[in-house]
Short mmCIF file of C-alpha atoms and ligand atoms in Angstrom, two decimals:
data_model
loop_
_atom_site.label_atom_id
_atom_site.label_comp_id
_atom_site.label_asym_id
_atom_site.label_seq_id
_atom_site.Cartn_x
_atom_site.Cartn_y
_atom_site.Cartn_z
CA MET A 16 140.92 45.08 41.55
CA LEU A 17 143.58 42.63 40.49
CA PRO A 18 145.78 41.06 43.06
CA GLY A 19 149.20 42.65 43.06
CA VAL A 20 152.23 43.57 45.06
CA LEU A 21 151.44 46.31 47.53
CA ARG A 22 153.25 48.32 50.13
CA ILE A 23 150.96 48.97 53.06
CA ARG A 24 151.33 51.64 55.72
CA TYR A 25 148.96 51.21 58.58
CA THR A 26 147.57 54.28 60.30
CA THR A 27 149.42 53.31 63.46
CA GLY A 28 152.65 53.94 61.57
CA TRP A 29 153.50 50.26 61.33
CA VAL A 30 154.86 49.08 58.03
CA GLY A 31 154.94 45.41 57.18
CA VAL A 32 158.19 44.87 55.40
CA LYS A 33 160.42 42.25 53.97
CA SER A 34 164.05 43.32 54.07
CA GLY A 35 165.00 44.81 50.77
CA GLY A 36 168.63 45.77 51.19
CA ARG A 37 170.56 48.49 52.90
CA GLY A 38 168.09 51.24 53.74
CA LEU A 39 166.00 50.49 50.69
CA PRO A 40 162.23 50.29 50.55
CA SER A 41 160.84 46.90 51.39
CA LEU A 42 157.68 45.13 50.46
CA VAL A 43 154.63 43.56 51.96
CA ILE A 44 152.98 41.14 49.57
CA GLY A 45 149.20 41.38 49.75
CA VAL A 46 145.95 40.88 47.88
CA LEU A 47 143.68 43.87 48.33
CA ASP A 48 140.36 42.42 49.37
CA GLN A 49 141.85 39.62 51.36
CA VAL A 50 145.15 40.96 52.63
CA THR A 51 147.68 38.27 53.24
CA VAL A 52 150.97 39.49 54.58
CA THR A 53 153.75 37.04 54.02
CA THR A 54 156.19 36.94 56.85
CA HIS A 55 158.61 34.50 58.28
CA CYS A 56 160.47 34.58 61.56
CA ASP A 57 163.86 34.61 59.89
CA GLU A 58 163.14 37.68 57.80
CA ALA A 59 164.49 41.06 58.81
CA LEU A 60 161.32 42.92 59.65
CA MET A 61 161.33 46.61 60.39
CA VAL A 62 158.71 48.94 61.81
CA SER A 63 160.33 52.13 60.51
CA PRO A 64 162.67 51.11 57.68
CA GLU A 65 163.38 54.72 56.77
CA VAL A 66 164.79 55.24 60.27
CA GLU A 67 166.21 51.81 61.04
CA GLY A 68 167.94 51.68 57.65
CA MET A 69 169.06 55.33 57.47
CA ALA A 70 172.59 55.92 56.16
CA PRO A 71 174.86 56.31 59.23
CA GLU A 72 176.21 59.75 58.15
CA ARG A 73 172.68 61.05 57.82
CA ARG A 74 171.72 59.59 61.19
CA ARG A 75 174.68 61.33 62.79
CA GLY A 76 173.25 64.65 61.64
CA VAL A 77 169.89 63.75 63.21
CA GLN A 78 171.59 62.71 66.45
CA GLU A 79 173.64 65.89 66.62
CA GLY A 80 170.54 68.05 66.17
CA ARG A 81 168.79 66.05 68.88
CA LEU A 82 171.77 66.30 71.23
CA ARG A 83 171.73 70.09 70.90
CA GLY A 84 167.99 70.13 71.54
CA LEU A 85 168.51 67.95 74.61
CA VAL A 86 171.18 70.26 76.01
CA ASP A 87 168.88 73.26 75.50
CA ARG A 88 166.08 71.43 77.32
CA LEU A 89 168.33 70.46 80.21
CA LEU A 90 169.65 74.00 80.57
CA ALA A 91 166.10 75.38 80.52
CA ALA A 92 164.95 72.83 83.14
CA GLY A 93 167.69 73.81 85.60
CA GLY A 94 168.83 71.41 88.33
CA LEU A 95 171.79 69.06 88.51
CA GLN A 96 172.43 68.39 84.84
CA ALA A 97 172.08 72.09 83.93
CA ALA A 98 174.50 73.08 86.69
CA ARG A 99 177.05 70.50 85.52
CA LEU A 100 176.72 71.67 81.91
CA ARG A 101 177.26 75.29 82.96
CA ASP A 102 180.31 74.23 84.98
CA CYS A 103 181.71 72.83 81.72
CA GLY A 104 181.14 76.17 80.02
CA VAL A 105 178.08 75.04 78.02
CA ARG A 106 175.60 77.88 77.60
CA SER A 107 173.46 76.47 74.78
CA GLY A 108 173.04 73.42 72.57
CA LEU A 109 175.15 75.14 69.96
CA ASP A 110 178.17 74.74 72.24
CA VAL A 111 178.12 70.92 71.97
CA SER A 112 178.80 68.37 69.25
CA LEU A 113 178.68 64.58 69.01
CA GLU A 114 182.40 64.49 68.36
CA ASP A 115 183.03 66.13 71.72
CA ILE A 116 180.30 64.39 73.68
CA HIS A 117 182.91 62.66 75.86
CA ARG A 118 183.81 66.09 77.30
CA LEU A 119 180.28 66.58 78.67
CA PRO A 120 179.37 65.66 82.26
CA MET A 121 177.94 62.24 83.14
CA VAL A 122 175.18 61.16 85.49
CA ARG A 123 175.03 57.99 87.59
CA LYS A 124 172.49 56.02 89.56
CA PHE A 125 173.81 57.72 92.69
CA ASP A 126 172.57 61.07 91.31
CA LEU A 127 169.08 59.61 90.90
CA TRP A 128 169.14 58.24 94.44
CA GLU A 129 170.21 61.65 95.71
CA HIS A 130 167.20 63.18 93.97
CA TYR A 131 164.66 60.56 95.03
CA PRO A 132 161.67 60.47 94.49
CA HIS A 133 161.35 62.75 91.47
CA GLY A 134 164.77 62.01 90.03
CA LEU A 135 166.02 64.45 87.48
CA ARG A 136 162.57 65.37 86.20
CA ALA A 137 162.80 68.04 83.53
CA VAL A 138 159.11 68.85 82.98
CA ASP A 139 156.22 70.14 85.11
CA ALA A 140 154.53 67.45 87.22
CA GLU A 141 151.34 67.75 85.16
CA GLU A 142 153.16 66.57 82.04
CA VAL A 143 154.09 63.28 83.70
CA VAL A 144 151.68 60.49 82.72
CA CYS A 145 153.27 57.55 84.56
CA VAL A 146 156.18 56.47 86.69
CA HIS A 147 158.29 53.32 86.38
CA GLY A 148 161.46 52.19 88.00
CA SER A 149 163.43 49.43 89.55
CA SER A 150 163.40 48.21 93.11
CA GLY A 151 167.17 48.55 93.16
CA THR A 152 169.69 47.09 95.52
CA GLY A 153 169.89 47.90 99.20
CA GLY A 154 166.29 49.14 99.25
CA ARG A 155 167.09 52.20 97.18
CA PRO A 156 164.57 52.36 94.35
CA THR A 157 165.04 54.43 91.22
CA LEU A 158 161.93 56.14 89.92
CA VAL A 159 161.55 57.49 86.41
CA PRO A 160 158.81 59.89 85.27
CA TYR A 161 157.46 59.49 81.69
CA THR A 162 155.59 62.01 79.54
CA ALA A 163 153.07 60.99 76.85
CA ARG A 164 155.82 61.63 74.29
CA ASP A 165 158.16 59.25 76.16
CA LEU A 166 155.52 56.52 76.01
CA GLU A 167 155.27 57.01 72.24
CA ILE A 168 159.03 56.62 71.88
CA TRP A 169 158.95 53.55 74.10
CA ALA A 170 156.13 51.96 72.09
CA GLU A 171 158.06 52.68 68.88
CA VAL A 172 161.36 51.15 70.00
CA MET A 173 159.62 48.16 71.59
CA ALA A 174 157.56 47.57 68.43
CA ARG A 175 160.83 47.64 66.48
CA ALA A 176 162.32 45.07 68.85
CA LEU A 177 159.35 42.71 68.57
CA ALA A 178 159.29 43.05 64.78
CA ALA A 179 163.04 42.47 64.64
CA ALA A 180 162.48 39.15 66.41
CA GLY A 181 159.84 38.21 63.83
CA ALA A 182 156.58 39.38 65.45
CA THR A 183 153.93 40.84 63.15
CA ALA A 184 150.50 42.43 63.42
CA ARG A 185 149.13 38.88 63.36
CA SER A 186 151.19 37.72 66.30
CA VAL A 187 149.86 36.67 69.66
CA VAL A 188 152.37 37.82 72.26
CA HIS A 189 152.38 35.89 75.54
CA ASN A 190 153.85 38.55 77.81
CA ALA A 191 155.17 37.07 81.05
CA TYR A 192 157.33 40.03 82.08
CA GLY A 193 156.10 41.49 85.36
CA TYR A 194 153.54 44.29 85.09
CA GLY A 195 153.96 47.14 87.55
CA LEU A 196 156.75 49.54 88.35
CA PHE A 197 159.14 47.21 86.52
CA THR A 198 159.32 48.27 82.88
CA GLY A 199 159.29 44.77 81.35
CA GLY A 200 155.54 44.05 81.31
CA LEU A 201 154.18 47.41 80.26
CA GLY A 202 157.07 48.14 77.88
CA VAL A 203 156.40 44.99 75.85
CA HIS A 204 152.67 45.71 76.14
CA HIS A 205 152.99 49.19 74.59
CA GLY A 206 155.19 47.84 71.81
CA ALA A 207 152.95 44.89 70.96
CA ILE A 208 149.92 47.15 70.69
CA ARG A 209 151.87 49.58 68.56
CA LEU A 210 152.78 46.70 66.26
CA GLY A 211 149.12 45.77 66.00
CA ALA A 212 149.72 42.36 67.60
CA THR A 213 147.52 40.74 70.23
CA VAL A 214 149.14 40.92 73.64
CA VAL A 215 148.19 38.52 76.42
CA PRO A 216 149.22 40.33 79.63
CA LEU A 217 150.15 37.42 81.89
CA SER A 218 152.78 39.15 84.02
CA GLY A 219 155.03 36.83 86.07
CA GLY A 220 154.04 33.82 88.19
CA MET A 221 150.97 31.55 88.23
CA THR A 222 152.83 29.24 85.90
CA GLU A 223 150.09 26.62 85.63
CA ARG A 224 147.72 29.21 84.22
CA GLN A 225 150.41 30.40 81.83
CA VAL A 226 150.85 26.86 80.52
CA ALA A 227 147.09 26.53 80.00
CA LEU A 228 146.93 29.79 78.07
CA ILE A 229 149.85 28.78 75.87
CA ARG A 230 147.89 25.63 75.06
CA ASP A 231 144.59 27.49 74.47
CA LEU A 232 145.60 30.80 72.82
CA ARG A 233 148.52 29.38 70.81
CA PRO A 234 150.83 32.42 71.02
CA ASP A 235 153.72 32.63 68.55
CA VAL A 236 155.81 35.07 70.61
CA LEU A 237 156.95 34.59 74.21
CA THR A 238 158.30 37.56 76.13
CA CYS A 239 159.81 36.99 79.59
CA THR A 240 163.14 36.81 81.38
CA PRO A 241 165.42 34.00 80.18
CA SER A 242 165.18 32.30 83.59
CA TYR A 243 161.38 32.31 83.43
CA ALA A 244 161.49 30.94 79.87
CA VAL A 245 163.31 27.91 81.28
CA HIS A 246 160.81 27.56 84.10
CA LEU A 247 157.85 27.85 81.72
CA GLY A 248 159.39 25.35 79.31
CA GLU A 249 159.86 22.82 82.09
CA ALA A 250 156.31 23.46 83.35
CA CYS A 251 154.93 22.85 79.83
CA ALA A 252 156.84 19.58 79.64
CA ALA A 253 155.61 18.52 83.10
CA ALA A 254 152.01 19.29 82.10
CA GLY A 255 152.34 17.42 78.80
CA VAL A 256 151.72 20.63 76.82
CA GLU A 257 153.84 20.95 73.69
CA PRO A 258 154.24 24.69 73.01
CA THR A 259 154.32 24.14 69.26
CA SER A 260 152.70 27.48 68.43
CA LEU A 261 155.66 29.40 69.87
CA LYS A 262 158.15 30.54 67.25
CA VAL A 263 160.27 33.18 68.97
CA GLY A 264 161.17 34.36 72.43
CA VAL A 265 162.30 37.88 73.35
CA HIS A 266 164.25 37.63 76.58
CA GLY A 267 166.13 40.13 78.68
CA ALA A 268 166.26 42.07 81.96
CA GLU A 269 169.04 39.83 83.30
CA PRO A 270 172.39 38.63 81.94
CA TRP A 271 172.30 35.40 79.94
CA THR A 272 174.73 33.66 77.68
CA ALA A 273 174.63 32.00 74.27
CA GLU A 274 174.75 28.70 76.20
CA LEU A 275 171.50 29.45 78.04
CA LYS A 276 170.00 30.62 74.75
CA GLY A 277 170.74 27.15 73.31
CA GLN A 278 169.02 25.49 76.26
CA ILE A 279 165.92 27.71 75.92
CA GLU A 280 165.72 27.09 72.17
CA ARG A 281 165.86 23.33 72.66
CA LEU A 282 163.40 23.33 75.54
CA LEU A 283 160.74 25.47 73.87
CA GLY A 284 161.50 24.84 70.20
CA ILE A 285 161.87 28.57 69.50
CA ARG A 286 164.43 31.10 68.33
CA ALA A 287 165.42 33.04 71.46
CA TYR A 288 166.49 36.68 71.06
CA ASP A 289 168.03 39.09 73.54
CA ILE A 290 166.50 42.44 74.42
CA TYR A 291 168.22 45.06 76.55
CA GLY A 292 167.09 48.14 78.36
CA LEU A 293 166.92 49.90 81.70
CA SER A 294 164.27 52.02 83.33
CA GLU A 295 166.53 55.06 83.63
CA ILE A 296 166.81 55.20 79.84
CA ILE A 297 163.28 53.98 78.93
CA GLY A 298 162.91 50.25 79.73
CA PRO A 299 163.15 47.31 77.29
CA GLY A 300 163.78 48.33 73.69
CA VAL A 301 167.03 50.26 74.06
CA ALA A 302 168.64 47.48 72.00
CA CYS A 303 167.45 44.19 70.57
CA GLU A 304 168.70 41.11 68.77
CA SER A 305 167.37 39.80 65.46
CA ALA A 306 168.18 36.96 63.10
CA ASP A 307 170.38 39.33 61.08
CA SER A 308 172.21 41.18 63.88
CA GLY A 309 175.12 38.76 64.10
CA GLY A 310 174.52 37.68 67.71
CA MET A 311 174.71 41.30 68.90
CA LEU A 312 171.88 43.74 69.71
CA THR A 313 170.94 46.63 67.43
CA ILE A 314 170.73 49.86 69.44
CA ALA A 315 167.85 52.30 68.86
CA GLU A 316 170.54 54.95 68.55
CA ASP A 317 168.25 57.54 66.97
CA HIS A 318 166.80 57.86 70.49
CA PHE A 319 169.58 56.53 72.74
CA TYR A 320 173.11 57.54 71.82
CA PRO A 321 175.59 54.90 73.01
CA GLU A 322 179.16 55.23 74.25
CA CYS A 323 181.47 52.70 75.85
CA VAL A 324 183.99 53.91 78.45
CA ASP A 325 186.70 52.58 80.74
CA ALA A 326 186.71 52.87 84.55
CA ASP A 327 187.98 56.47 84.29
CA GLY A 328 185.25 57.41 81.86
CA ASN A 329 187.51 57.52 78.78
CA PRO A 330 186.13 56.12 75.50
CA VAL A 331 187.26 52.60 74.57
CA PRO A 332 187.53 51.44 70.94
CA ASP A 333 184.84 49.28 69.34
CA GLY A 334 185.26 45.64 70.35
CA THR A 335 186.83 46.48 73.72
CA PRO A 336 184.61 45.77 76.74
CA GLY A 337 183.67 48.86 78.69
CA GLU A 338 180.79 50.41 80.58
CA LEU A 339 177.82 51.43 78.46
CA VAL A 340 176.82 55.08 78.66
CA PHE A 341 173.58 56.27 77.07
CA THR A 342 172.25 59.72 76.23
CA THR A 343 168.47 59.95 75.79
CA LEU A 344 168.32 62.19 72.71
CA THR A 345 164.54 62.55 72.58
CA LYS A 346 163.12 61.80 76.02
CA THR A 347 161.40 64.62 77.87
CA GLY A 348 160.23 63.42 81.33
CA MET A 349 163.66 62.57 82.68
CA PRO A 350 166.18 63.13 79.89
CA LEU A 351 169.66 61.95 80.78
CA LEU A 352 172.90 63.19 79.30
CA ARG A 353 175.60 60.49 79.38
CA TYR A 354 174.08 58.08 81.92
CA ARG A 355 176.61 55.51 83.20
CA THR A 356 174.68 52.25 83.19
CA GLY A 357 177.10 50.01 85.07
CA ASP A 358 176.57 47.42 82.29
CA VAL A 359 179.67 46.07 80.57
CA ALA A 360 179.54 45.29 76.84
CA THR A 361 181.30 46.07 73.57
CA LEU A 362 180.07 48.28 70.72
CA ALA A 363 180.26 47.69 66.97
CA ASP A 364 178.90 49.11 63.73
CA ALA A 365 175.98 47.43 61.96
CA VAL A 366 176.55 44.12 60.20
CA PRO A 367 178.02 45.15 56.82
CA GLY A 368 175.34 45.13 54.14
CA SER A 369 172.52 44.67 56.65
CA PRO A 370 169.26 46.56 56.10
CA ARG A 371 169.62 47.66 59.73
CA THR A 372 172.25 50.38 59.85
CA MET A 373 172.25 51.22 63.55
CA ARG A 374 175.19 50.45 65.78
CA ARG A 375 175.21 47.29 67.88
CA MET A 376 176.17 46.26 71.39
CA SER A 377 177.30 42.81 72.48
CA LYS A 378 175.29 40.82 74.97
CA VAL A 379 175.88 42.29 78.42
CA LEU A 380 178.97 40.62 79.88
CA GLY A 381 178.16 41.70 83.41
CA ARG A 382 177.75 44.73 85.61
CA THR A 383 180.62 46.70 87.05
CA ASP A 384 179.07 46.11 90.48
CA ASP A 385 178.38 42.36 89.87
CA MET A 386 181.94 41.48 89.13
CA LEU A 387 183.32 38.97 91.61
CA ILE A 388 186.89 39.48 92.67
CA VAL A 389 188.23 36.08 93.65
CA ARG A 390 191.80 36.10 94.91
CA GLY A 391 192.58 39.10 92.74
CA VAL A 392 190.95 37.63 89.62
CA ASN A 393 187.95 39.44 88.15
CA VAL A 394 185.12 37.07 87.28
CA TYR A 395 181.77 37.92 85.72
CA PRO A 396 178.94 35.50 86.58
CA THR A 397 178.20 35.15 82.83
CA GLU A 398 181.63 33.55 82.33
CA ILE A 399 180.70 30.87 84.83
CA GLU A 400 177.31 30.39 83.14
CA ALA A 401 179.01 29.99 79.76
CA VAL A 402 181.20 27.17 81.09
CA VAL A 403 178.64 25.21 83.11
CA LEU A 404 175.75 25.50 80.62
CA GLY A 405 178.16 24.77 77.76
CA ASP A 406 178.24 21.18 79.06
CA ASP A 407 175.15 19.42 77.76
CA ARG A 408 175.01 17.12 80.80
CA VAL A 409 174.03 20.19 82.86
CA GLY A 410 170.48 21.60 83.16
CA PRO A 411 169.74 25.33 82.95
CA HIS A 412 169.58 25.97 86.71
CA TYR A 413 172.72 26.91 88.60
CA LEU A 414 173.77 29.04 91.55
CA ILE A 415 177.07 30.75 92.21
CA ILE A 416 178.08 31.08 95.85
CA GLU A 417 180.69 33.65 96.73
CA ASP A 418 181.94 32.17 100.00
CA ARG A 419 183.40 34.99 102.08
CA ARG A 420 183.33 33.30 105.48
CA ALA A 421 187.12 33.22 105.62
CA ALA A 422 189.74 35.75 104.56
CA ARG A 423 190.31 33.80 101.35
CA THR A 424 187.21 34.03 99.10
CA GLU A 425 186.08 30.71 97.62
CA LEU A 426 183.92 30.34 94.56
CA ARG A 427 181.36 27.54 94.76
CA VAL A 428 178.95 26.57 92.01
CA ALA A 429 175.85 24.38 92.28
CA VAL A 430 174.54 22.71 89.12
CA GLU A 431 171.95 20.06 88.32
CA ALA A 432 172.75 17.18 85.96
CA VAL A 433 170.20 16.14 83.34
CA VAL A 434 171.80 12.70 82.82
CA GLU A 435 173.75 10.26 84.98
CA ALA A 436 177.15 11.92 84.86
CA ALA A 437 180.06 10.48 86.83
CA GLY A 438 182.92 12.93 87.15
CA LEU A 439 180.81 15.89 86.03
CA GLY A 440 181.76 18.06 89.03
CA ASP A 441 185.48 17.52 88.44
CA ASP A 442 185.12 18.15 84.69
CA LEU A 443 183.34 21.45 85.32
CA ALA A 444 185.83 22.51 88.01
CA HIS A 445 188.63 21.84 85.53
CA ALA A 446 186.87 23.76 82.72
CA LEU A 447 186.19 26.70 85.06
CA HIS A 448 189.80 26.77 86.17
CA GLU A 449 190.91 26.84 82.53
CA ARG A 450 188.54 29.69 81.68
CA LEU A 451 188.75 31.84 84.82
CA GLY A 452 192.18 31.07 86.17
CA VAL A 453 190.82 30.35 89.67
CA GLY A 454 189.76 27.14 91.35
CA CYS A 455 186.06 26.50 91.93
CA ASP A 456 184.24 23.99 94.09
CA VAL A 457 181.49 22.52 91.86
CA ARG A 458 178.69 20.43 93.38
CA VAL A 459 176.27 18.44 91.27
CA LEU A 460 172.97 18.50 93.16
CA PRO A 461 169.79 16.49 92.58
CA PRO A 462 167.27 17.99 90.11
CA GLY A 463 165.09 20.64 91.75
CA SER A 464 167.75 21.69 94.32
CA VAL A 465 168.52 25.10 92.82
CA PRO A 466 165.72 27.61 93.56
CA ARG A 467 163.58 28.51 90.50
CA THR A 468 162.54 32.06 89.60
CA GLU A 469 158.75 32.44 89.45
CA ALA A 470 158.68 36.22 89.20
CA GLY A 471 161.22 39.00 88.83
CA LYS A 472 164.87 38.65 87.95
CA ALA A 473 166.84 35.48 88.58
CA ARG A 474 169.30 35.58 91.46
CA ARG A 475 172.33 33.73 90.15
CA VAL A 476 174.89 34.80 92.76
CA VAL A 477 174.64 34.70 96.53
CA ARG A 478 177.19 35.85 99.04
CA TRP A 479 177.85 33.53 102.00
CA THR A 480 179.37 35.43 104.90
CA GLU A 481 178.17 33.39 107.90
CA GLY A 482 175.61 30.85 109.05
CA PRO A 483 174.36 27.78 107.20
CA ALA A 484 175.06 27.19 103.51
CA PRO A 485 172.71 29.04 101.13
CA LEU A 486 171.94 25.65 99.55
CA PRO A 487 171.96 22.22 101.21
CA GLY A 488 174.79 20.16 99.77
CA PHE A 489 177.66 22.55 100.51
O1 DLL B 9 165.33 45.21 83.22
C1 DLL B 9 164.32 46.55 81.48
C2 DLL B 9 164.06 45.33 80.69
C3 DLL B 9 162.87 44.67 80.83
C4 DLL B 9 164.98 44.91 79.75
C5 DLL B 9 162.59 43.56 80.04
C6 DLL B 9 164.72 43.80 78.95
C7 DLL B 9 163.53 43.12 79.11
P1 DLL B 9 165.63 47.57 85.03
O2 DLL B 9 164.76 46.78 85.93
O3 DLL B 9 165.79 49.02 85.27
O4 DLL B 9 165.11 47.46 83.54
O5 DLL B 9 167.04 46.87 85.04
C8 DLL B 9 168.03 47.32 84.17
O6 DLL B 9 168.91 45.07 83.96
O7 DLL B 9 171.07 47.90 83.68
C9 DLL B 9 171.07 45.51 83.16
O8 DLL B 9 171.98 45.38 84.23
C10 DLL B 9 169.99 44.46 83.27
N1 DLL B 9 169.53 44.04 81.93
C11 DLL B 9 168.50 44.48 81.23
N2 DLL B 9 168.41 43.82 80.05
C12 DLL B 9 169.47 42.96 80.02
C13 DLL B 9 169.95 42.01 79.09
C14 DLL B 9 164.96 46.30 82.83
N3 DLL B 9 169.33 41.76 77.95
C15 DLL B 9 169.26 46.43 84.27
N4 DLL B 9 171.09 41.34 79.40
C16 DLL B 9 170.30 46.81 83.26
C17 DLL B 9 171.74 41.57 80.57
C18 DLL B 9 170.19 43.13 81.23
N5 DLL B 9 171.31 42.43 81.49
#
């Protein structure tokens, strides 16, 4: 057979595509007996172009049908969400519409804690195939049951996220998210397999071994928290390993700014993309960044319907920061109607003319419960990160200390300089005052002073209420 232009659908449901315009079919270029798929990291790659590029009006119809199905399932399952729906006068899915979704009851983390350990499970125990969750604050874990169908959805949205970052079936994915109850490791794992890529399941920690495997297996995709990406990059440099095979990084699970992204990209020589998710909704893959998403994250809104609300739960307009609320339209194990995430971000439509037509969220600005209130001024830790890491004399490690030993709260920030930098502390204190409107005590500490994150999520803020300073030097 003559070589020609082909469109290939793999049996796994993965389609290799090159973006072909708004919702239009896209192409994989191949030669039949020796298939060569041409891809490049900057191209807009989609796993399910017919879904990811669907016209928004048509998608709304799909979402509405799914919302009604969800309400019927919740009512049939009984329990908290059913009772709240009935209290609102909802007797069947036909009583609800997307337009009026803001009138429906919400659920919060507190509700899951109250129903520990099985949460708001909506299926029989035998339908549950695994449990994930987060360790949570104050020793109160949140557990989430998944059905086989939920795992399929998760693999699909995670495969989309990896493809959006530029991964293909030929990719080697170095997965350094923690494996276990935490959704990062296994979520990426399911998605990479669904994409047909090779996943190397490193989990977190044992950094020396990770460096050796980067050298030996030459992965092109790195998946881990942004703080671990920094740690791994520094460990590669210290070991004399140049991670030249790496092309892209897919980083999330903790807040990070465009400034840290710049540092990671320089350190590892990659394009670093954001990925967002939470165990209550599914795990990583709820939303993801790509080269063509305009610095925001495209939401898998065919499965997770997004809203953004103010402190009273009222909708805020696109572009206005508010708390993200998600409805799991298709999940079955623990479906949630209007889950208040505590994460603050803005929403927007797709980039005009983009082949991806789903709505977008900004990078997470902070959490409602992470906001520091310093002398009446609200400060998100990400604002501090943006200022200190925006100065290229500063390395990627910093720690914010909320000093509450006296009645008047003081904000203290520890940074490490990467060059000899006289006056750096004063410059940063000035820049922080300009940005936040409150004074900060900035200390420039010797390299290696700020604790590194080997596994799990970075701890960027500590509260100092009594005793010795959390870091020597204060
Ligand atoms: O962190 C899921 C995940 C794993 C996302 C790997 C991305 C990559 P949880 O442990 O349940 O799930 O924590 C969820 O982490 O409500 C946010 O506050 C925060 N978070 C997650 N992704 C981001 C992100 C996973 N990209 C909580 N930017 C969420 C900022 C994030 N915060």
